[in-house]
mmCIF file of C-alpha atoms in Angstrom:
data_model
loop_
_atom_site.group_PDB
_atom_site.id
_atom_site.type_symbol
_atom_site.label_atom_id
_atom_site.label_comp_id
_atom_site.label_asym_id
_atom_site.label_seq_id
_atom_site.Cartn_x
_atom_site.Cartn_y
_atom_site.Cartn_z
ATOM 1 C CA MET A 8 109.989 87.351 78.202
ATOM 2 C CA THR A 9 107.785 89.370 79.380
ATOM 3 C CA ALA A 10 107.379 93.030 78.477
ATOM 4 C CA ALA A 11 107.739 95.916 80.988
ATOM 5 C CA GLY A 12 103.897 96.446 81.230
ATOM 6 C CA ASP A 13 102.658 93.136 81.608
ATOM 7 C CA PRO A 14 102.628 90.690 85.021
ATOM 8 C CA GLY A 15 104.917 88.272 84.491
ATOM 9 C CA GLY A 16 108.513 87.164 86.690
ATOM 10 C CA ALA A 17 110.961 89.303 86.139
ATOM 11 C CA GLU A 18 113.673 86.221 86.845
ATOM 12 C CA GLY A 19 112.947 84.928 83.238
ATOM 13 C CA GLY A 20 115.896 84.440 80.726
ATOM 14 C CA GLY A 21 114.653 87.295 78.788
ATOM 15 C CA ALA A 22 114.208 89.787 81.396
ATOM 16 C CA THR A 23 115.714 93.127 80.572
ATOM 17 C CA PRO A 24 118.508 94.680 82.787
ATOM 18 C CA ARG A 25 115.656 97.697 83.925
ATOM 19 C CA GLU A 26 113.368 94.293 84.609
ATOM 20 C CA ARG A 27 115.959 92.488 86.854
ATOM 21 C CA ALA A 28 116.864 96.039 88.663
ATOM 22 C CA ASP A 29 113.206 96.341 89.829
ATOM 23 C CA HIS A 30 113.271 92.642 90.509
ATOM 24 C CA GLU A 31 115.950 93.592 93.362
ATOM 25 C CA ALA A 32 114.685 96.547 94.301
ATOM 26 C CA VAL A 33 111.125 95.063 95.238
ATOM 27 C CA GLU A 34 113.145 92.092 96.966
ATOM 28 C CA ARG A 35 115.195 94.883 98.299
ATOM 29 C CA ALA A 36 112.142 96.888 99.587
ATOM 30 C CA ASN A 37 109.840 93.707 101.082
ATOM 31 C CA GLN A 38 112.814 92.264 103.059
ATOM 32 C CA ALA A 39 113.213 96.023 104.560
ATOM 33 C CA PHE A 40 110.273 95.914 105.552
ATOM 34 C CA TYR A 41 109.932 92.342 107.192
ATOM 35 C CA ASP A 42 113.172 94.201 109.032
ATOM 36 C CA ALA A 43 111.773 97.215 110.569
ATOM 37 C CA VAL A 44 108.896 94.883 111.827
ATOM 38 C CA GLU A 45 111.358 92.595 113.534
ATOM 39 C CA ALA A 46 113.319 95.817 114.872
ATOM 40 C CA GLY A 47 110.135 97.221 115.866
ATOM 41 C CA ASP A 48 111.088 100.384 114.495
ATOM 42 C CA LEU A 49 107.777 102.055 113.509
ATOM 43 C CA GLU A 50 109.280 105.132 112.316
ATOM 44 C CA VAL A 51 110.894 102.964 109.338
ATOM 45 C CA LEU A 52 107.787 101.177 109.166
ATOM 46 C CA GLY A 53 106.041 104.403 108.421
ATOM 47 C CA GLU A 54 108.901 105.329 105.733
ATOM 48 C CA LEU A 55 107.817 101.977 103.462
ATOM 49 C CA LEU A 56 104.531 102.818 103.465
ATOM 50 C CA LEU A 57 102.368 104.813 100.677
ATOM 51 C CA ASP A 58 102.404 107.997 101.784
ATOM 52 C CA GLY A 59 100.503 111.317 101.378
ATOM 53 C CA GLU A 60 97.105 110.943 100.055
ATOM 54 C CA GLN A 61 97.864 107.139 98.733
ATOM 55 C CA GLY A 62 98.597 106.583 102.312
ATOM 56 C CA GLU A 63 94.933 106.479 103.006
ATOM 57 C CA SER A 64 94.582 103.642 100.255
ATOM 58 C CA VAL A 65 96.885 101.642 101.921
ATOM 59 C CA SER A 66 95.282 97.697 103.133
ATOM 60 C CA VAL A 67 96.847 95.382 105.914
ATOM 61 C CA VAL A 68 95.409 92.286 107.186
ATOM 62 C CA HIS A 69 97.306 90.431 109.918
ATOM 63 C CA PRO A 70 97.027 86.631 110.259
ATOM 64 C CA GLY A 71 93.775 86.219 111.247
ATOM 65 C CA TRP A 72 92.824 89.804 111.554
ATOM 66 C CA PRO A 73 90.037 91.665 110.050
ATOM 67 C CA VAL A 74 90.882 94.530 107.001
ATOM 68 C CA LEU A 75 93.002 97.925 108.299
ATOM 69 C CA ARG A 76 92.615 100.927 105.943
ATOM 70 C CA GLY A 77 94.727 103.887 106.018
ATOM 71 C CA ARG A 78 98.279 104.175 107.268
ATOM 72 C CA GLY A 79 97.257 105.369 110.625
ATOM 73 C CA HIS A 80 95.208 102.277 111.416
ATOM 74 C CA VAL A 81 98.172 100.082 110.245
ATOM 75 C CA LEU A 82 100.936 101.731 111.936
ATOM 76 C CA ARG A 83 98.908 101.869 115.533
ATOM 77 C CA SER A 84 98.444 98.049 114.504
ATOM 78 C CA TYR A 85 102.023 97.454 114.330
ATOM 79 C CA ALA A 86 102.300 99.371 117.580
ATOM 80 C CA LEU A 87 100.316 97.235 119.168
ATOM 81 C CA ILE A 88 102.182 93.897 117.866
ATOM 82 C CA MET A 89 105.448 95.598 118.407
ATOM 83 C CA ALA A 90 104.403 96.287 122.305
ATOM 84 C CA ASN A 91 103.351 93.086 122.833
ATOM 85 C CA THR A 92 106.356 91.133 121.440
ATOM 86 C CA ASP A 93 109.914 91.565 122.650
ATOM 87 C CA TYR A 94 111.285 89.280 120.091
ATOM 88 C CA MET A 95 110.023 88.583 116.517
ATOM 89 C CA GLN A 96 112.111 87.320 113.227
ATOM 90 C CA PHE A 97 110.562 86.720 110.228
ATOM 91 C CA PHE A 98 112.797 83.996 107.988
ATOM 92 C CA LEU A 99 111.361 84.763 104.202
ATOM 93 C CA THR A 100 111.259 81.319 101.936
ATOM 94 C CA ASP A 101 109.541 81.521 98.282
ATOM 95 C CA VAL A 102 109.328 84.710 97.500
ATOM 96 C CA GLU A 103 108.377 85.425 94.034
ATOM 97 C CA ILE A 104 107.205 88.567 92.313
ATOM 98 C CA ALA A 105 105.145 89.185 89.701
ATOM 99 C CA MET A 106 105.121 92.953 88.309
ATOM 100 C CA ALA A 107 103.230 95.149 85.985
ATOM 101 C CA ASP A 108 103.568 99.335 85.221
ATOM 102 C CA GLY A 109 104.872 100.147 88.711
ATOM 103 C CA THR A 110 102.942 98.299 90.800
ATOM 104 C CA ALA A 111 105.108 94.338 92.114
ATOM 105 C CA ILE A 112 103.351 91.348 93.926
ATOM 106 C CA VAL A 113 105.532 89.323 96.261
ATOM 107 C CA THR A 114 104.400 86.534 97.622
ATOM 108 C CA CYS A 115 106.001 84.972 99.789
ATOM 109 C CA SER A 116 106.185 82.507 103.254
ATOM 110 C CA GLU A 117 107.107 84.353 106.822
ATOM 111 C CA ASN A 118 108.630 81.764 109.110
ATOM 112 C CA ILE A 119 108.150 83.931 112.072
ATOM 113 C CA LEU A 120 109.478 83.031 115.623
ATOM 114 C CA SER A 121 108.349 85.267 118.195
ATOM 115 C CA GLY A 122 108.055 86.070 121.770
ATOM 116 C CA GLY A 123 105.756 87.890 124.102
ATOM 117 C CA PRO A 124 106.880 90.224 126.896
ATOM 118 C CA ALA A 125 109.225 89.513 129.642
ATOM 119 C CA GLN A 126 107.544 87.400 132.759
ATOM 120 C CA GLU A 127 106.942 89.440 135.677
ATOM 121 C CA ASP A 128 109.399 87.496 137.441
ATOM 122 C CA GLY A 129 112.224 88.561 135.000
ATOM 123 C CA SER A 130 112.105 85.608 132.603
ATOM 124 C CA ALA A 131 112.093 85.602 128.930
ATOM 125 C CA GLY A 132 108.185 85.698 127.172
ATOM 126 C CA GLU A 133 107.465 81.848 125.502
ATOM 127 C CA LEU A 134 109.094 81.640 122.091
ATOM 128 C CA VAL A 135 106.517 80.518 119.195
ATOM 129 C CA GLY A 136 107.280 79.623 115.818
ATOM 130 C CA GLY A 137 105.032 80.175 113.103
ATOM 131 C CA LEU A 138 103.859 79.369 109.640
ATOM 132 C CA VAL A 139 102.361 82.703 107.354
ATOM 133 C CA VAL A 140 102.200 83.555 103.740
ATOM 134 C CA ALA A 141 101.907 86.792 102.833
ATOM 135 C CA THR A 142 100.786 88.974 99.506
ATOM 136 C CA ASN A 143 102.683 92.226 99.506
ATOM 137 C CA VAL A 144 101.622 94.485 97.288
ATOM 138 C CA PHE A 145 104.334 97.465 95.974
ATOM 139 C CA ARG A 146 104.333 100.642 93.978
ATOM 140 C CA ARG A 147 106.871 102.663 92.289
ATOM 141 C CA THR A 148 107.074 106.267 93.724
ATOM 142 C CA PRO A 149 110.038 108.684 93.428
ATOM 143 C CA GLU A 150 111.338 107.471 96.822
ATOM 144 C CA GLY A 151 111.885 104.042 95.787
ATOM 145 C CA TRP A 152 109.034 101.129 96.093
ATOM 146 C CA ARG A 153 106.230 101.698 98.765
ATOM 147 C CA LEU A 154 103.962 99.024 100.510
ATOM 148 C CA TRP A 155 100.521 99.634 99.626
ATOM 149 C CA SER A 156 98.763 95.900 100.609
ATOM 150 C CA HIS A 157 100.042 93.668 102.401
ATOM 151 C CA HIS A 158 97.811 90.732 103.685
ATOM 152 C CA GLY A 159 99.055 87.908 105.781
ATOM 153 C CA SER A 160 97.322 84.682 106.817
ATOM 154 C CA PRO A 161 98.327 81.733 108.945
ATOM 155 C CA VAL A 162 99.598 78.313 107.195
ATOM 156 C CA LEU A 163 96.797 75.737 108.726
ATOM 157 C CA SER A 164 96.924 73.098 106.939
ATOM 158 C CA ASP A 165 99.427 71.986 104.387
ATOM 159 C CA GLY A 166 99.179 68.338 103.662
ATOM 160 C CA PRO A 167 96.802 66.417 100.725
ATOM 161 C CA ASP A 168 93.868 64.153 101.431
ATOM 162 C CA GLU A 169 91.959 66.170 103.577
ATOM 163 C CA GLU A 170 89.705 67.166 101.778
ATOM 164 C CA ASP A 171 87.127 65.124 102.877
ATOM 165 C CA GLU A 172 87.142 67.328 105.947
ATOM 166 C CA GLY A 173 84.338 69.374 104.856
ATOM 167 C CA THR A 174 84.904 72.944 106.772
ATOM 168 C CA GLY A 175 86.944 74.291 110.074
ATOM 169 C CA THR A 176 88.748 77.023 110.849
ATOM 170 C CA GLY A 177 88.907 78.325 107.318
ATOM 171 C CA GLY A 178 86.134 80.269 106.690
ATOM 172 C CA GLY A 179 83.717 77.910 104.817
ATOM 173 C CA TYR A 180 86.105 76.969 102.659
ATOM 174 C CA PRO A 181 87.888 73.100 102.743
ATOM 175 C CA GLN A 182 90.599 72.722 104.654
ATOM 176 C CA GLY A 183 94.170 71.728 102.378
ATOM 177 C CA PRO A 184 95.674 71.868 98.778
ATOM 178 C CA ASP A 185 95.668 68.563 97.144
ATOM 179 C CA GLU A 186 98.263 69.147 94.502
ATOM 180 C CA SER A 187 97.909 65.451 93.884
ATOM 181 C CA ALA A 188 94.138 65.648 92.675
ATOM 182 C CA MET B 10 90.721 114.276 94.288
ATOM 183 C CA THR B 11 93.403 111.442 92.992
ATOM 184 C CA ALA B 12 95.067 111.551 90.085
ATOM 185 C CA ALA B 13 94.543 108.904 87.201
ATOM 186 C CA GLY B 14 98.020 107.617 87.968
ATOM 187 C CA ASP B 15 97.766 107.994 91.869
ATOM 188 C CA PRO B 16 96.645 104.861 94.091
ATOM 189 C CA GLY B 17 93.856 105.638 96.306
ATOM 190 C CA GLY B 18 89.541 105.128 96.269
ATOM 191 C CA ALA B 19 87.917 106.476 92.934
ATOM 192 C CA GLU B 20 84.541 107.216 94.860
ATOM 193 C CA GLY B 21 85.840 110.541 96.410
ATOM 194 C CA GLY B 22 84.160 113.709 95.262
ATOM 195 C CA GLY B 23 86.450 114.932 92.517
ATOM 196 C CA ALA B 24 86.354 111.198 90.466
ATOM 197 C CA THR B 25 86.354 111.517 87.499
ATOM 198 C CA PRO B 26 83.844 109.799 85.104
ATOM 199 C CA ARG B 27 86.437 107.704 83.994
ATOM 200 C CA GLU B 28 87.510 106.674 87.324
ATOM 201 C CA ARG B 29 84.110 106.019 88.526
ATOM 202 C CA ALA B 30 83.774 103.811 85.584
ATOM 203 C CA ASP B 31 86.749 102.162 86.574
ATOM 204 C CA HIS B 32 85.399 101.443 89.873
ATOM 205 C CA GLU B 33 82.420 100.123 88.482
ATOM 206 C CA ALA B 34 84.093 98.055 86.377
ATOM 207 C CA VAL B 35 86.709 96.313 88.761
ATOM 208 C CA GLU B 36 83.305 95.871 91.601
ATOM 209 C CA ARG B 37 81.623 93.896 88.730
ATOM 210 C CA ALA B 38 84.871 92.043 88.178
ATOM 211 C CA ASN B 39 85.304 91.326 91.619
ATOM 212 C CA GLN B 40 81.242 90.401 92.294
ATOM 213 C CA ALA B 41 81.905 88.553 88.666
ATOM 214 C CA PHE B 42 84.836 86.348 90.732
ATOM 215 C CA TYR B 43 82.510 85.593 93.815
ATOM 216 C CA ASP B 44 79.485 84.640 91.195
ATOM 217 C CA ALA B 45 81.929 81.977 89.110
ATOM 218 C CA VAL B 46 82.885 80.175 92.606
ATOM 219 C CA GLU B 47 79.478 80.554 94.011
ATOM 220 C CA ALA B 48 78.502 78.682 90.660
ATOM 221 C CA GLY B 49 81.257 76.042 90.460
ATOM 222 C CA ASP B 50 81.815 77.339 87.202
ATOM 223 C CA LEU B 51 85.311 76.444 86.471
ATOM 224 C CA GLU B 52 85.346 78.117 82.712
ATOM 225 C CA VAL B 53 83.912 81.012 83.535
ATOM 226 C CA LEU B 54 86.288 80.901 86.501
ATOM 227 C CA GLY B 55 89.122 80.537 84.260
ATOM 228 C CA GLU B 56 88.038 83.942 81.882
ATOM 229 C CA LEU B 57 88.452 85.903 85.275
ATOM 230 C CA LEU B 58 91.792 84.978 85.542
ATOM 231 C CA LEU B 59 94.727 86.626 83.718
ATOM 232 C CA ASP B 60 95.510 85.070 80.997
ATOM 233 C CA GLY B 61 98.500 83.582 78.459
ATOM 234 C CA GLU B 62 102.214 84.494 79.571
ATOM 235 C CA GLN B 63 100.673 86.895 82.870
ATOM 236 C CA GLY B 64 98.715 83.670 83.864
ATOM 237 C CA GLU B 65 101.991 82.399 85.039
ATOM 238 C CA SER B 66 101.604 85.118 87.772
ATOM 239 C CA VAL B 67 98.455 84.682 88.868
ATOM 240 C CA SER B 68 98.805 84.099 92.441
ATOM 241 C CA VAL B 69 96.179 82.684 94.816
ATOM 242 C CA VAL B 70 96.124 81.450 98.894
ATOM 243 C CA HIS B 71 92.722 80.219 100.261
ATOM 244 C CA PRO B 72 91.999 80.574 103.820
ATOM 245 C CA GLY B 73 94.787 78.550 105.614
ATOM 246 C CA TRP B 74 96.296 77.731 102.441
ATOM 247 C CA PRO B 75 99.902 77.860 101.101
ATOM 248 C CA VAL B 76 100.371 80.373 98.092
ATOM 249 C CA LEU B 77 99.339 78.777 95.055
ATOM 250 C CA ARG B 78 100.971 80.175 91.718
ATOM 251 C CA GLY B 79 100.073 79.644 87.978
ATOM 252 C CA ARG B 80 96.797 79.382 86.313
ATOM 253 C CA GLY B 81 96.697 75.930 86.251
ATOM 254 C CA HIS B 82 97.421 75.013 89.927
ATOM 255 C CA VAL B 83 94.852 77.534 90.916
ATOM 256 C CA LEU B 84 92.066 76.457 88.631
ATOM 257 C CA ARG B 85 92.726 73.153 90.264
ATOM 258 C CA SER B 86 92.023 74.373 93.222
ATOM 259 C CA TYR B 87 88.935 75.779 92.813
ATOM 260 C CA ALA B 88 87.907 72.564 91.438
ATOM 261 C CA LEU B 89 88.713 70.411 94.504
ATOM 262 C CA ILE B 90 86.713 73.246 96.127
ATOM 263 C CA MET B 91 83.752 72.997 94.030
ATOM 264 C CA ALA B 92 84.098 69.226 94.278
ATOM 265 C CA ASN B 93 84.101 69.227 97.847
ATOM 266 C CA THR B 94 81.140 71.597 98.544
ATOM 267 C CA ASP B 95 77.580 71.526 97.033
ATOM 268 C CA TYR B 96 76.770 74.935 98.527
ATOM 269 C CA MET B 97 78.070 77.930 98.387
ATOM 270 C CA GLN B 98 77.078 80.713 98.598
ATOM 271 C CA PHE B 99 79.207 84.354 99.618
ATOM 272 C CA PHE B 100 77.290 87.747 100.879
ATOM 273 C CA LEU B 101 80.144 90.634 100.034
ATOM 274 C CA THR B 102 80.294 93.607 102.220
ATOM 275 C CA ASP B 103 82.719 96.253 103.517
ATOM 276 C CA VAL B 104 84.080 96.316 99.927
ATOM 277 C CA GLU B 105 86.780 98.963 99.115
ATOM 278 C CA ILE B 106 88.779 99.614 95.695
ATOM 279 C CA ALA B 107 92.083 101.277 95.596
ATOM 280 C CA MET B 108 93.613 101.837 91.949
ATOM 281 C CA ALA B 109 96.296 102.633 90.453
ATOM 282 C CA ASP B 110 98.372 102.550 86.945
ATOM 283 C CA GLY B 111 95.797 99.580 85.602
ATOM 284 C CA THR B 112 96.131 98.253 89.005
ATOM 285 C CA ALA B 113 92.936 98.119 91.537
ATOM 286 C CA ILE B 114 93.097 96.273 94.922
ATOM 287 C CA VAL B 115 89.868 95.058 96.116
ATOM 288 C CA THR B 116 89.115 94.426 99.839
ATOM 289 C CA CYS B 117 86.363 92.771 101.155
ATOM 290 C CA SER B 118 84.728 90.736 103.537
ATOM 291 C CA GLU B 119 83.023 87.305 102.555
ATOM 292 C CA ASN B 120 80.532 86.204 104.569
ATOM 293 C CA ILE B 121 80.269 82.737 103.607
ATOM 294 C CA LEU B 122 77.363 80.226 103.968
ATOM 295 C CA SER B 123 78.894 76.810 102.608
ATOM 296 C CA GLY B 124 77.752 73.566 102.602
ATOM 297 C CA GLY B 125 79.970 69.901 101.865
ATOM 298 C CA PRO B 126 78.508 66.997 99.514
ATOM 299 C CA ALA B 127 74.947 65.217 100.342
ATOM 300 C CA GLN B 128 75.296 62.351 102.727
ATOM 301 C CA GLU B 129 75.646 58.959 101.855
ATOM 302 C CA ASP B 130 71.535 58.436 103.242
ATOM 303 C CA GLY B 131 70.564 61.529 100.747
ATOM 304 C CA SER B 132 70.720 63.808 102.905
ATOM 305 C CA ALA B 133 72.244 67.132 102.707
ATOM 306 C CA GLY B 134 75.955 68.060 103.610
ATOM 307 C CA GLU B 135 76.409 69.939 107.066
ATOM 308 C CA LEU B 136 75.954 73.808 106.215
ATOM 309 C CA VAL B 137 78.730 76.122 107.633
ATOM 310 C CA GLY B 138 79.124 79.759 108.297
ATOM 311 C CA GLY B 139 82.530 81.749 108.438
ATOM 312 C CA LEU B 140 83.723 85.426 107.768
ATOM 313 C CA VAL B 141 86.859 85.140 105.603
ATOM 314 C CA VAL B 142 88.749 88.544 104.536
ATOM 315 C CA ALA B 143 90.024 89.167 101.107
ATOM 316 C CA THR B 144 92.463 91.287 99.123
ATOM 317 C CA ASN B 145 92.036 90.771 94.999
ATOM 318 C CA VAL B 146 94.413 92.275 92.780
ATOM 319 C CA PHE B 147 92.700 93.277 88.823
ATOM 320 C CA ARG B 148 94.725 93.926 86.149
ATOM 321 C CA ARG B 149 92.868 95.814 83.431
ATOM 322 C CA THR B 150 93.465 93.871 80.423
ATOM 323 C CA PRO B 151 92.124 94.620 76.831
ATOM 324 C CA GLU B 152 89.271 92.197 77.759
ATOM 325 C CA GLY B 153 88.569 94.011 80.981
ATOM 326 C CA TRP B 154 89.858 93.643 84.444
ATOM 327 C CA ARG B 155 91.257 90.418 85.174
ATOM 328 C CA LEU B 156 92.217 88.687 88.207
ATOM 329 C CA TRP B 157 95.891 88.907 89.346
ATOM 330 C CA SER B 158 96.354 87.840 92.915
ATOM 331 C CA HIS B 159 93.450 86.669 95.306
ATOM 332 C CA HIS B 160 94.270 86.140 99.138
ATOM 333 C CA GLY B 161 91.555 85.355 101.725
ATOM 334 C CA SER B 162 92.036 84.431 105.425
ATOM 335 C CA PRO B 163 89.898 83.267 108.165
ATOM 336 C CA VAL B 164 89.188 85.971 110.378
ATOM 337 C CA LEU B 165 89.474 84.219 114.155
ATOM 338 C CA SER B 166 89.852 87.479 115.790
ATOM 339 C CA ASP B 167 87.412 90.429 116.087
ATOM 340 C CA GLY B 168 87.534 92.050 119.366
ATOM 341 C CA PRO B 169 89.768 93.923 121.339
ATOM 342 C CA ASP B 170 91.468 93.537 124.714
ATOM 343 C CA GLU B 171 92.853 90.240 122.829
ATOM 344 C CA GLU B 172 96.297 91.754 122.984
ATOM 345 C CA ASP B 173 97.868 89.893 125.876
ATOM 346 C CA GLU B 174 96.692 86.480 124.511
ATOM 347 C CA GLY B 175 100.225 86.572 123.248
ATOM 348 C CA THR B 176 100.133 83.947 119.831
ATOM 349 C CA GLY B 177 98.038 81.348 118.780
ATOM 350 C CA THR B 178 96.733 80.081 115.581
ATOM 351 C CA GLY B 179 97.617 83.279 113.816
ATOM 352 C CA GLY B 180 101.154 81.916 113.105
ATOM 353 C CA GLY B 181 103.496 84.193 115.760
ATOM 354 C CA TYR B 182 101.394 87.482 115.631
ATOM 355 C CA PRO B 183 99.240 88.701 118.578
ATOM 356 C CA GLN B 184 95.464 87.631 117.712
ATOM 357 C CA GLY B 185 93.240 90.431 117.320
ATOM 358 C CA PRO B 186 93.028 94.218 116.782
ATOM 359 C CA ASP B 187 92.335 96.773 119.128
ATOM 360 C CA GLU B 188 91.504 99.645 117.357
ATOM 361 C CA SER B 189 90.896 101.489 121.049
ATOM 362 C CA ALA B 190 94.718 101.355 121.436
#
């Protein structure tokens, strides 16, 4: 249905075996990325990011954060997140993949359950649930698909009929979609 | 400095004329995208999105919103935003471009000044400023660079030393970077 060089889902009825294999490999790379964050494994995470000269072009936006660029900044930010969360679990839903010429864009919802460090009295840190949507861009490399860009953002509104709320924490945009419009 | 097929900035001292031309074309496409939103011109905006079969793989995340996929949903969301903002101006800063194999990732800060519709008494809608960071992915097409993915998110925290704040509206992530860590 989609030519190899064209953006488009690889799940169409006319997808070639190569496209299906690429699709599965990208989905595995995306899951491995979240597994590494969940496990607090900075070394595995580092292996999943684009490396070498390309590593400087890696960009990450954590929910509510500014842009971080380059492997060094990105890995330090994950070290900080891992140091401040004793527990972090991602349930990925609504995962969609678009591909073109060795680049894949994964969009998905991260249903997150996280907890801070244990309290001084030894009790567990507070557990917090959250919904984040992410756009993750992967590049095909000889070693497999590697993360080029991750952008996660909190879902602050998911209901319709809020278009008259004006602006809020959305940075100057009206809040909330209205699919019924 | 970077080979044509490798991700990386095109501004390096060793960039070829082709790379520099691509870089400038992507920057123009990115600016044109914001100009179209600013002008409330849905037709021009539609011309800047990937089209045809590829149009179904276009994804957009507005600040605080869930993922929207496909030209139809995306254009309807912009129609909603345009209908609810009489005034919207983007000052782009910190624009960086990474490129590989006909795909370009633009990361930038959108310094937004926006205003809602005029009040019933005829007075102007309230002006609101906001800071959004965006990751925009473009594809090279015979008609020029076209938007494949846009993900914007509000910057809720930009200060260090907030890593002990635990979780907030960031959907389960600790808030705020700490570049000094």
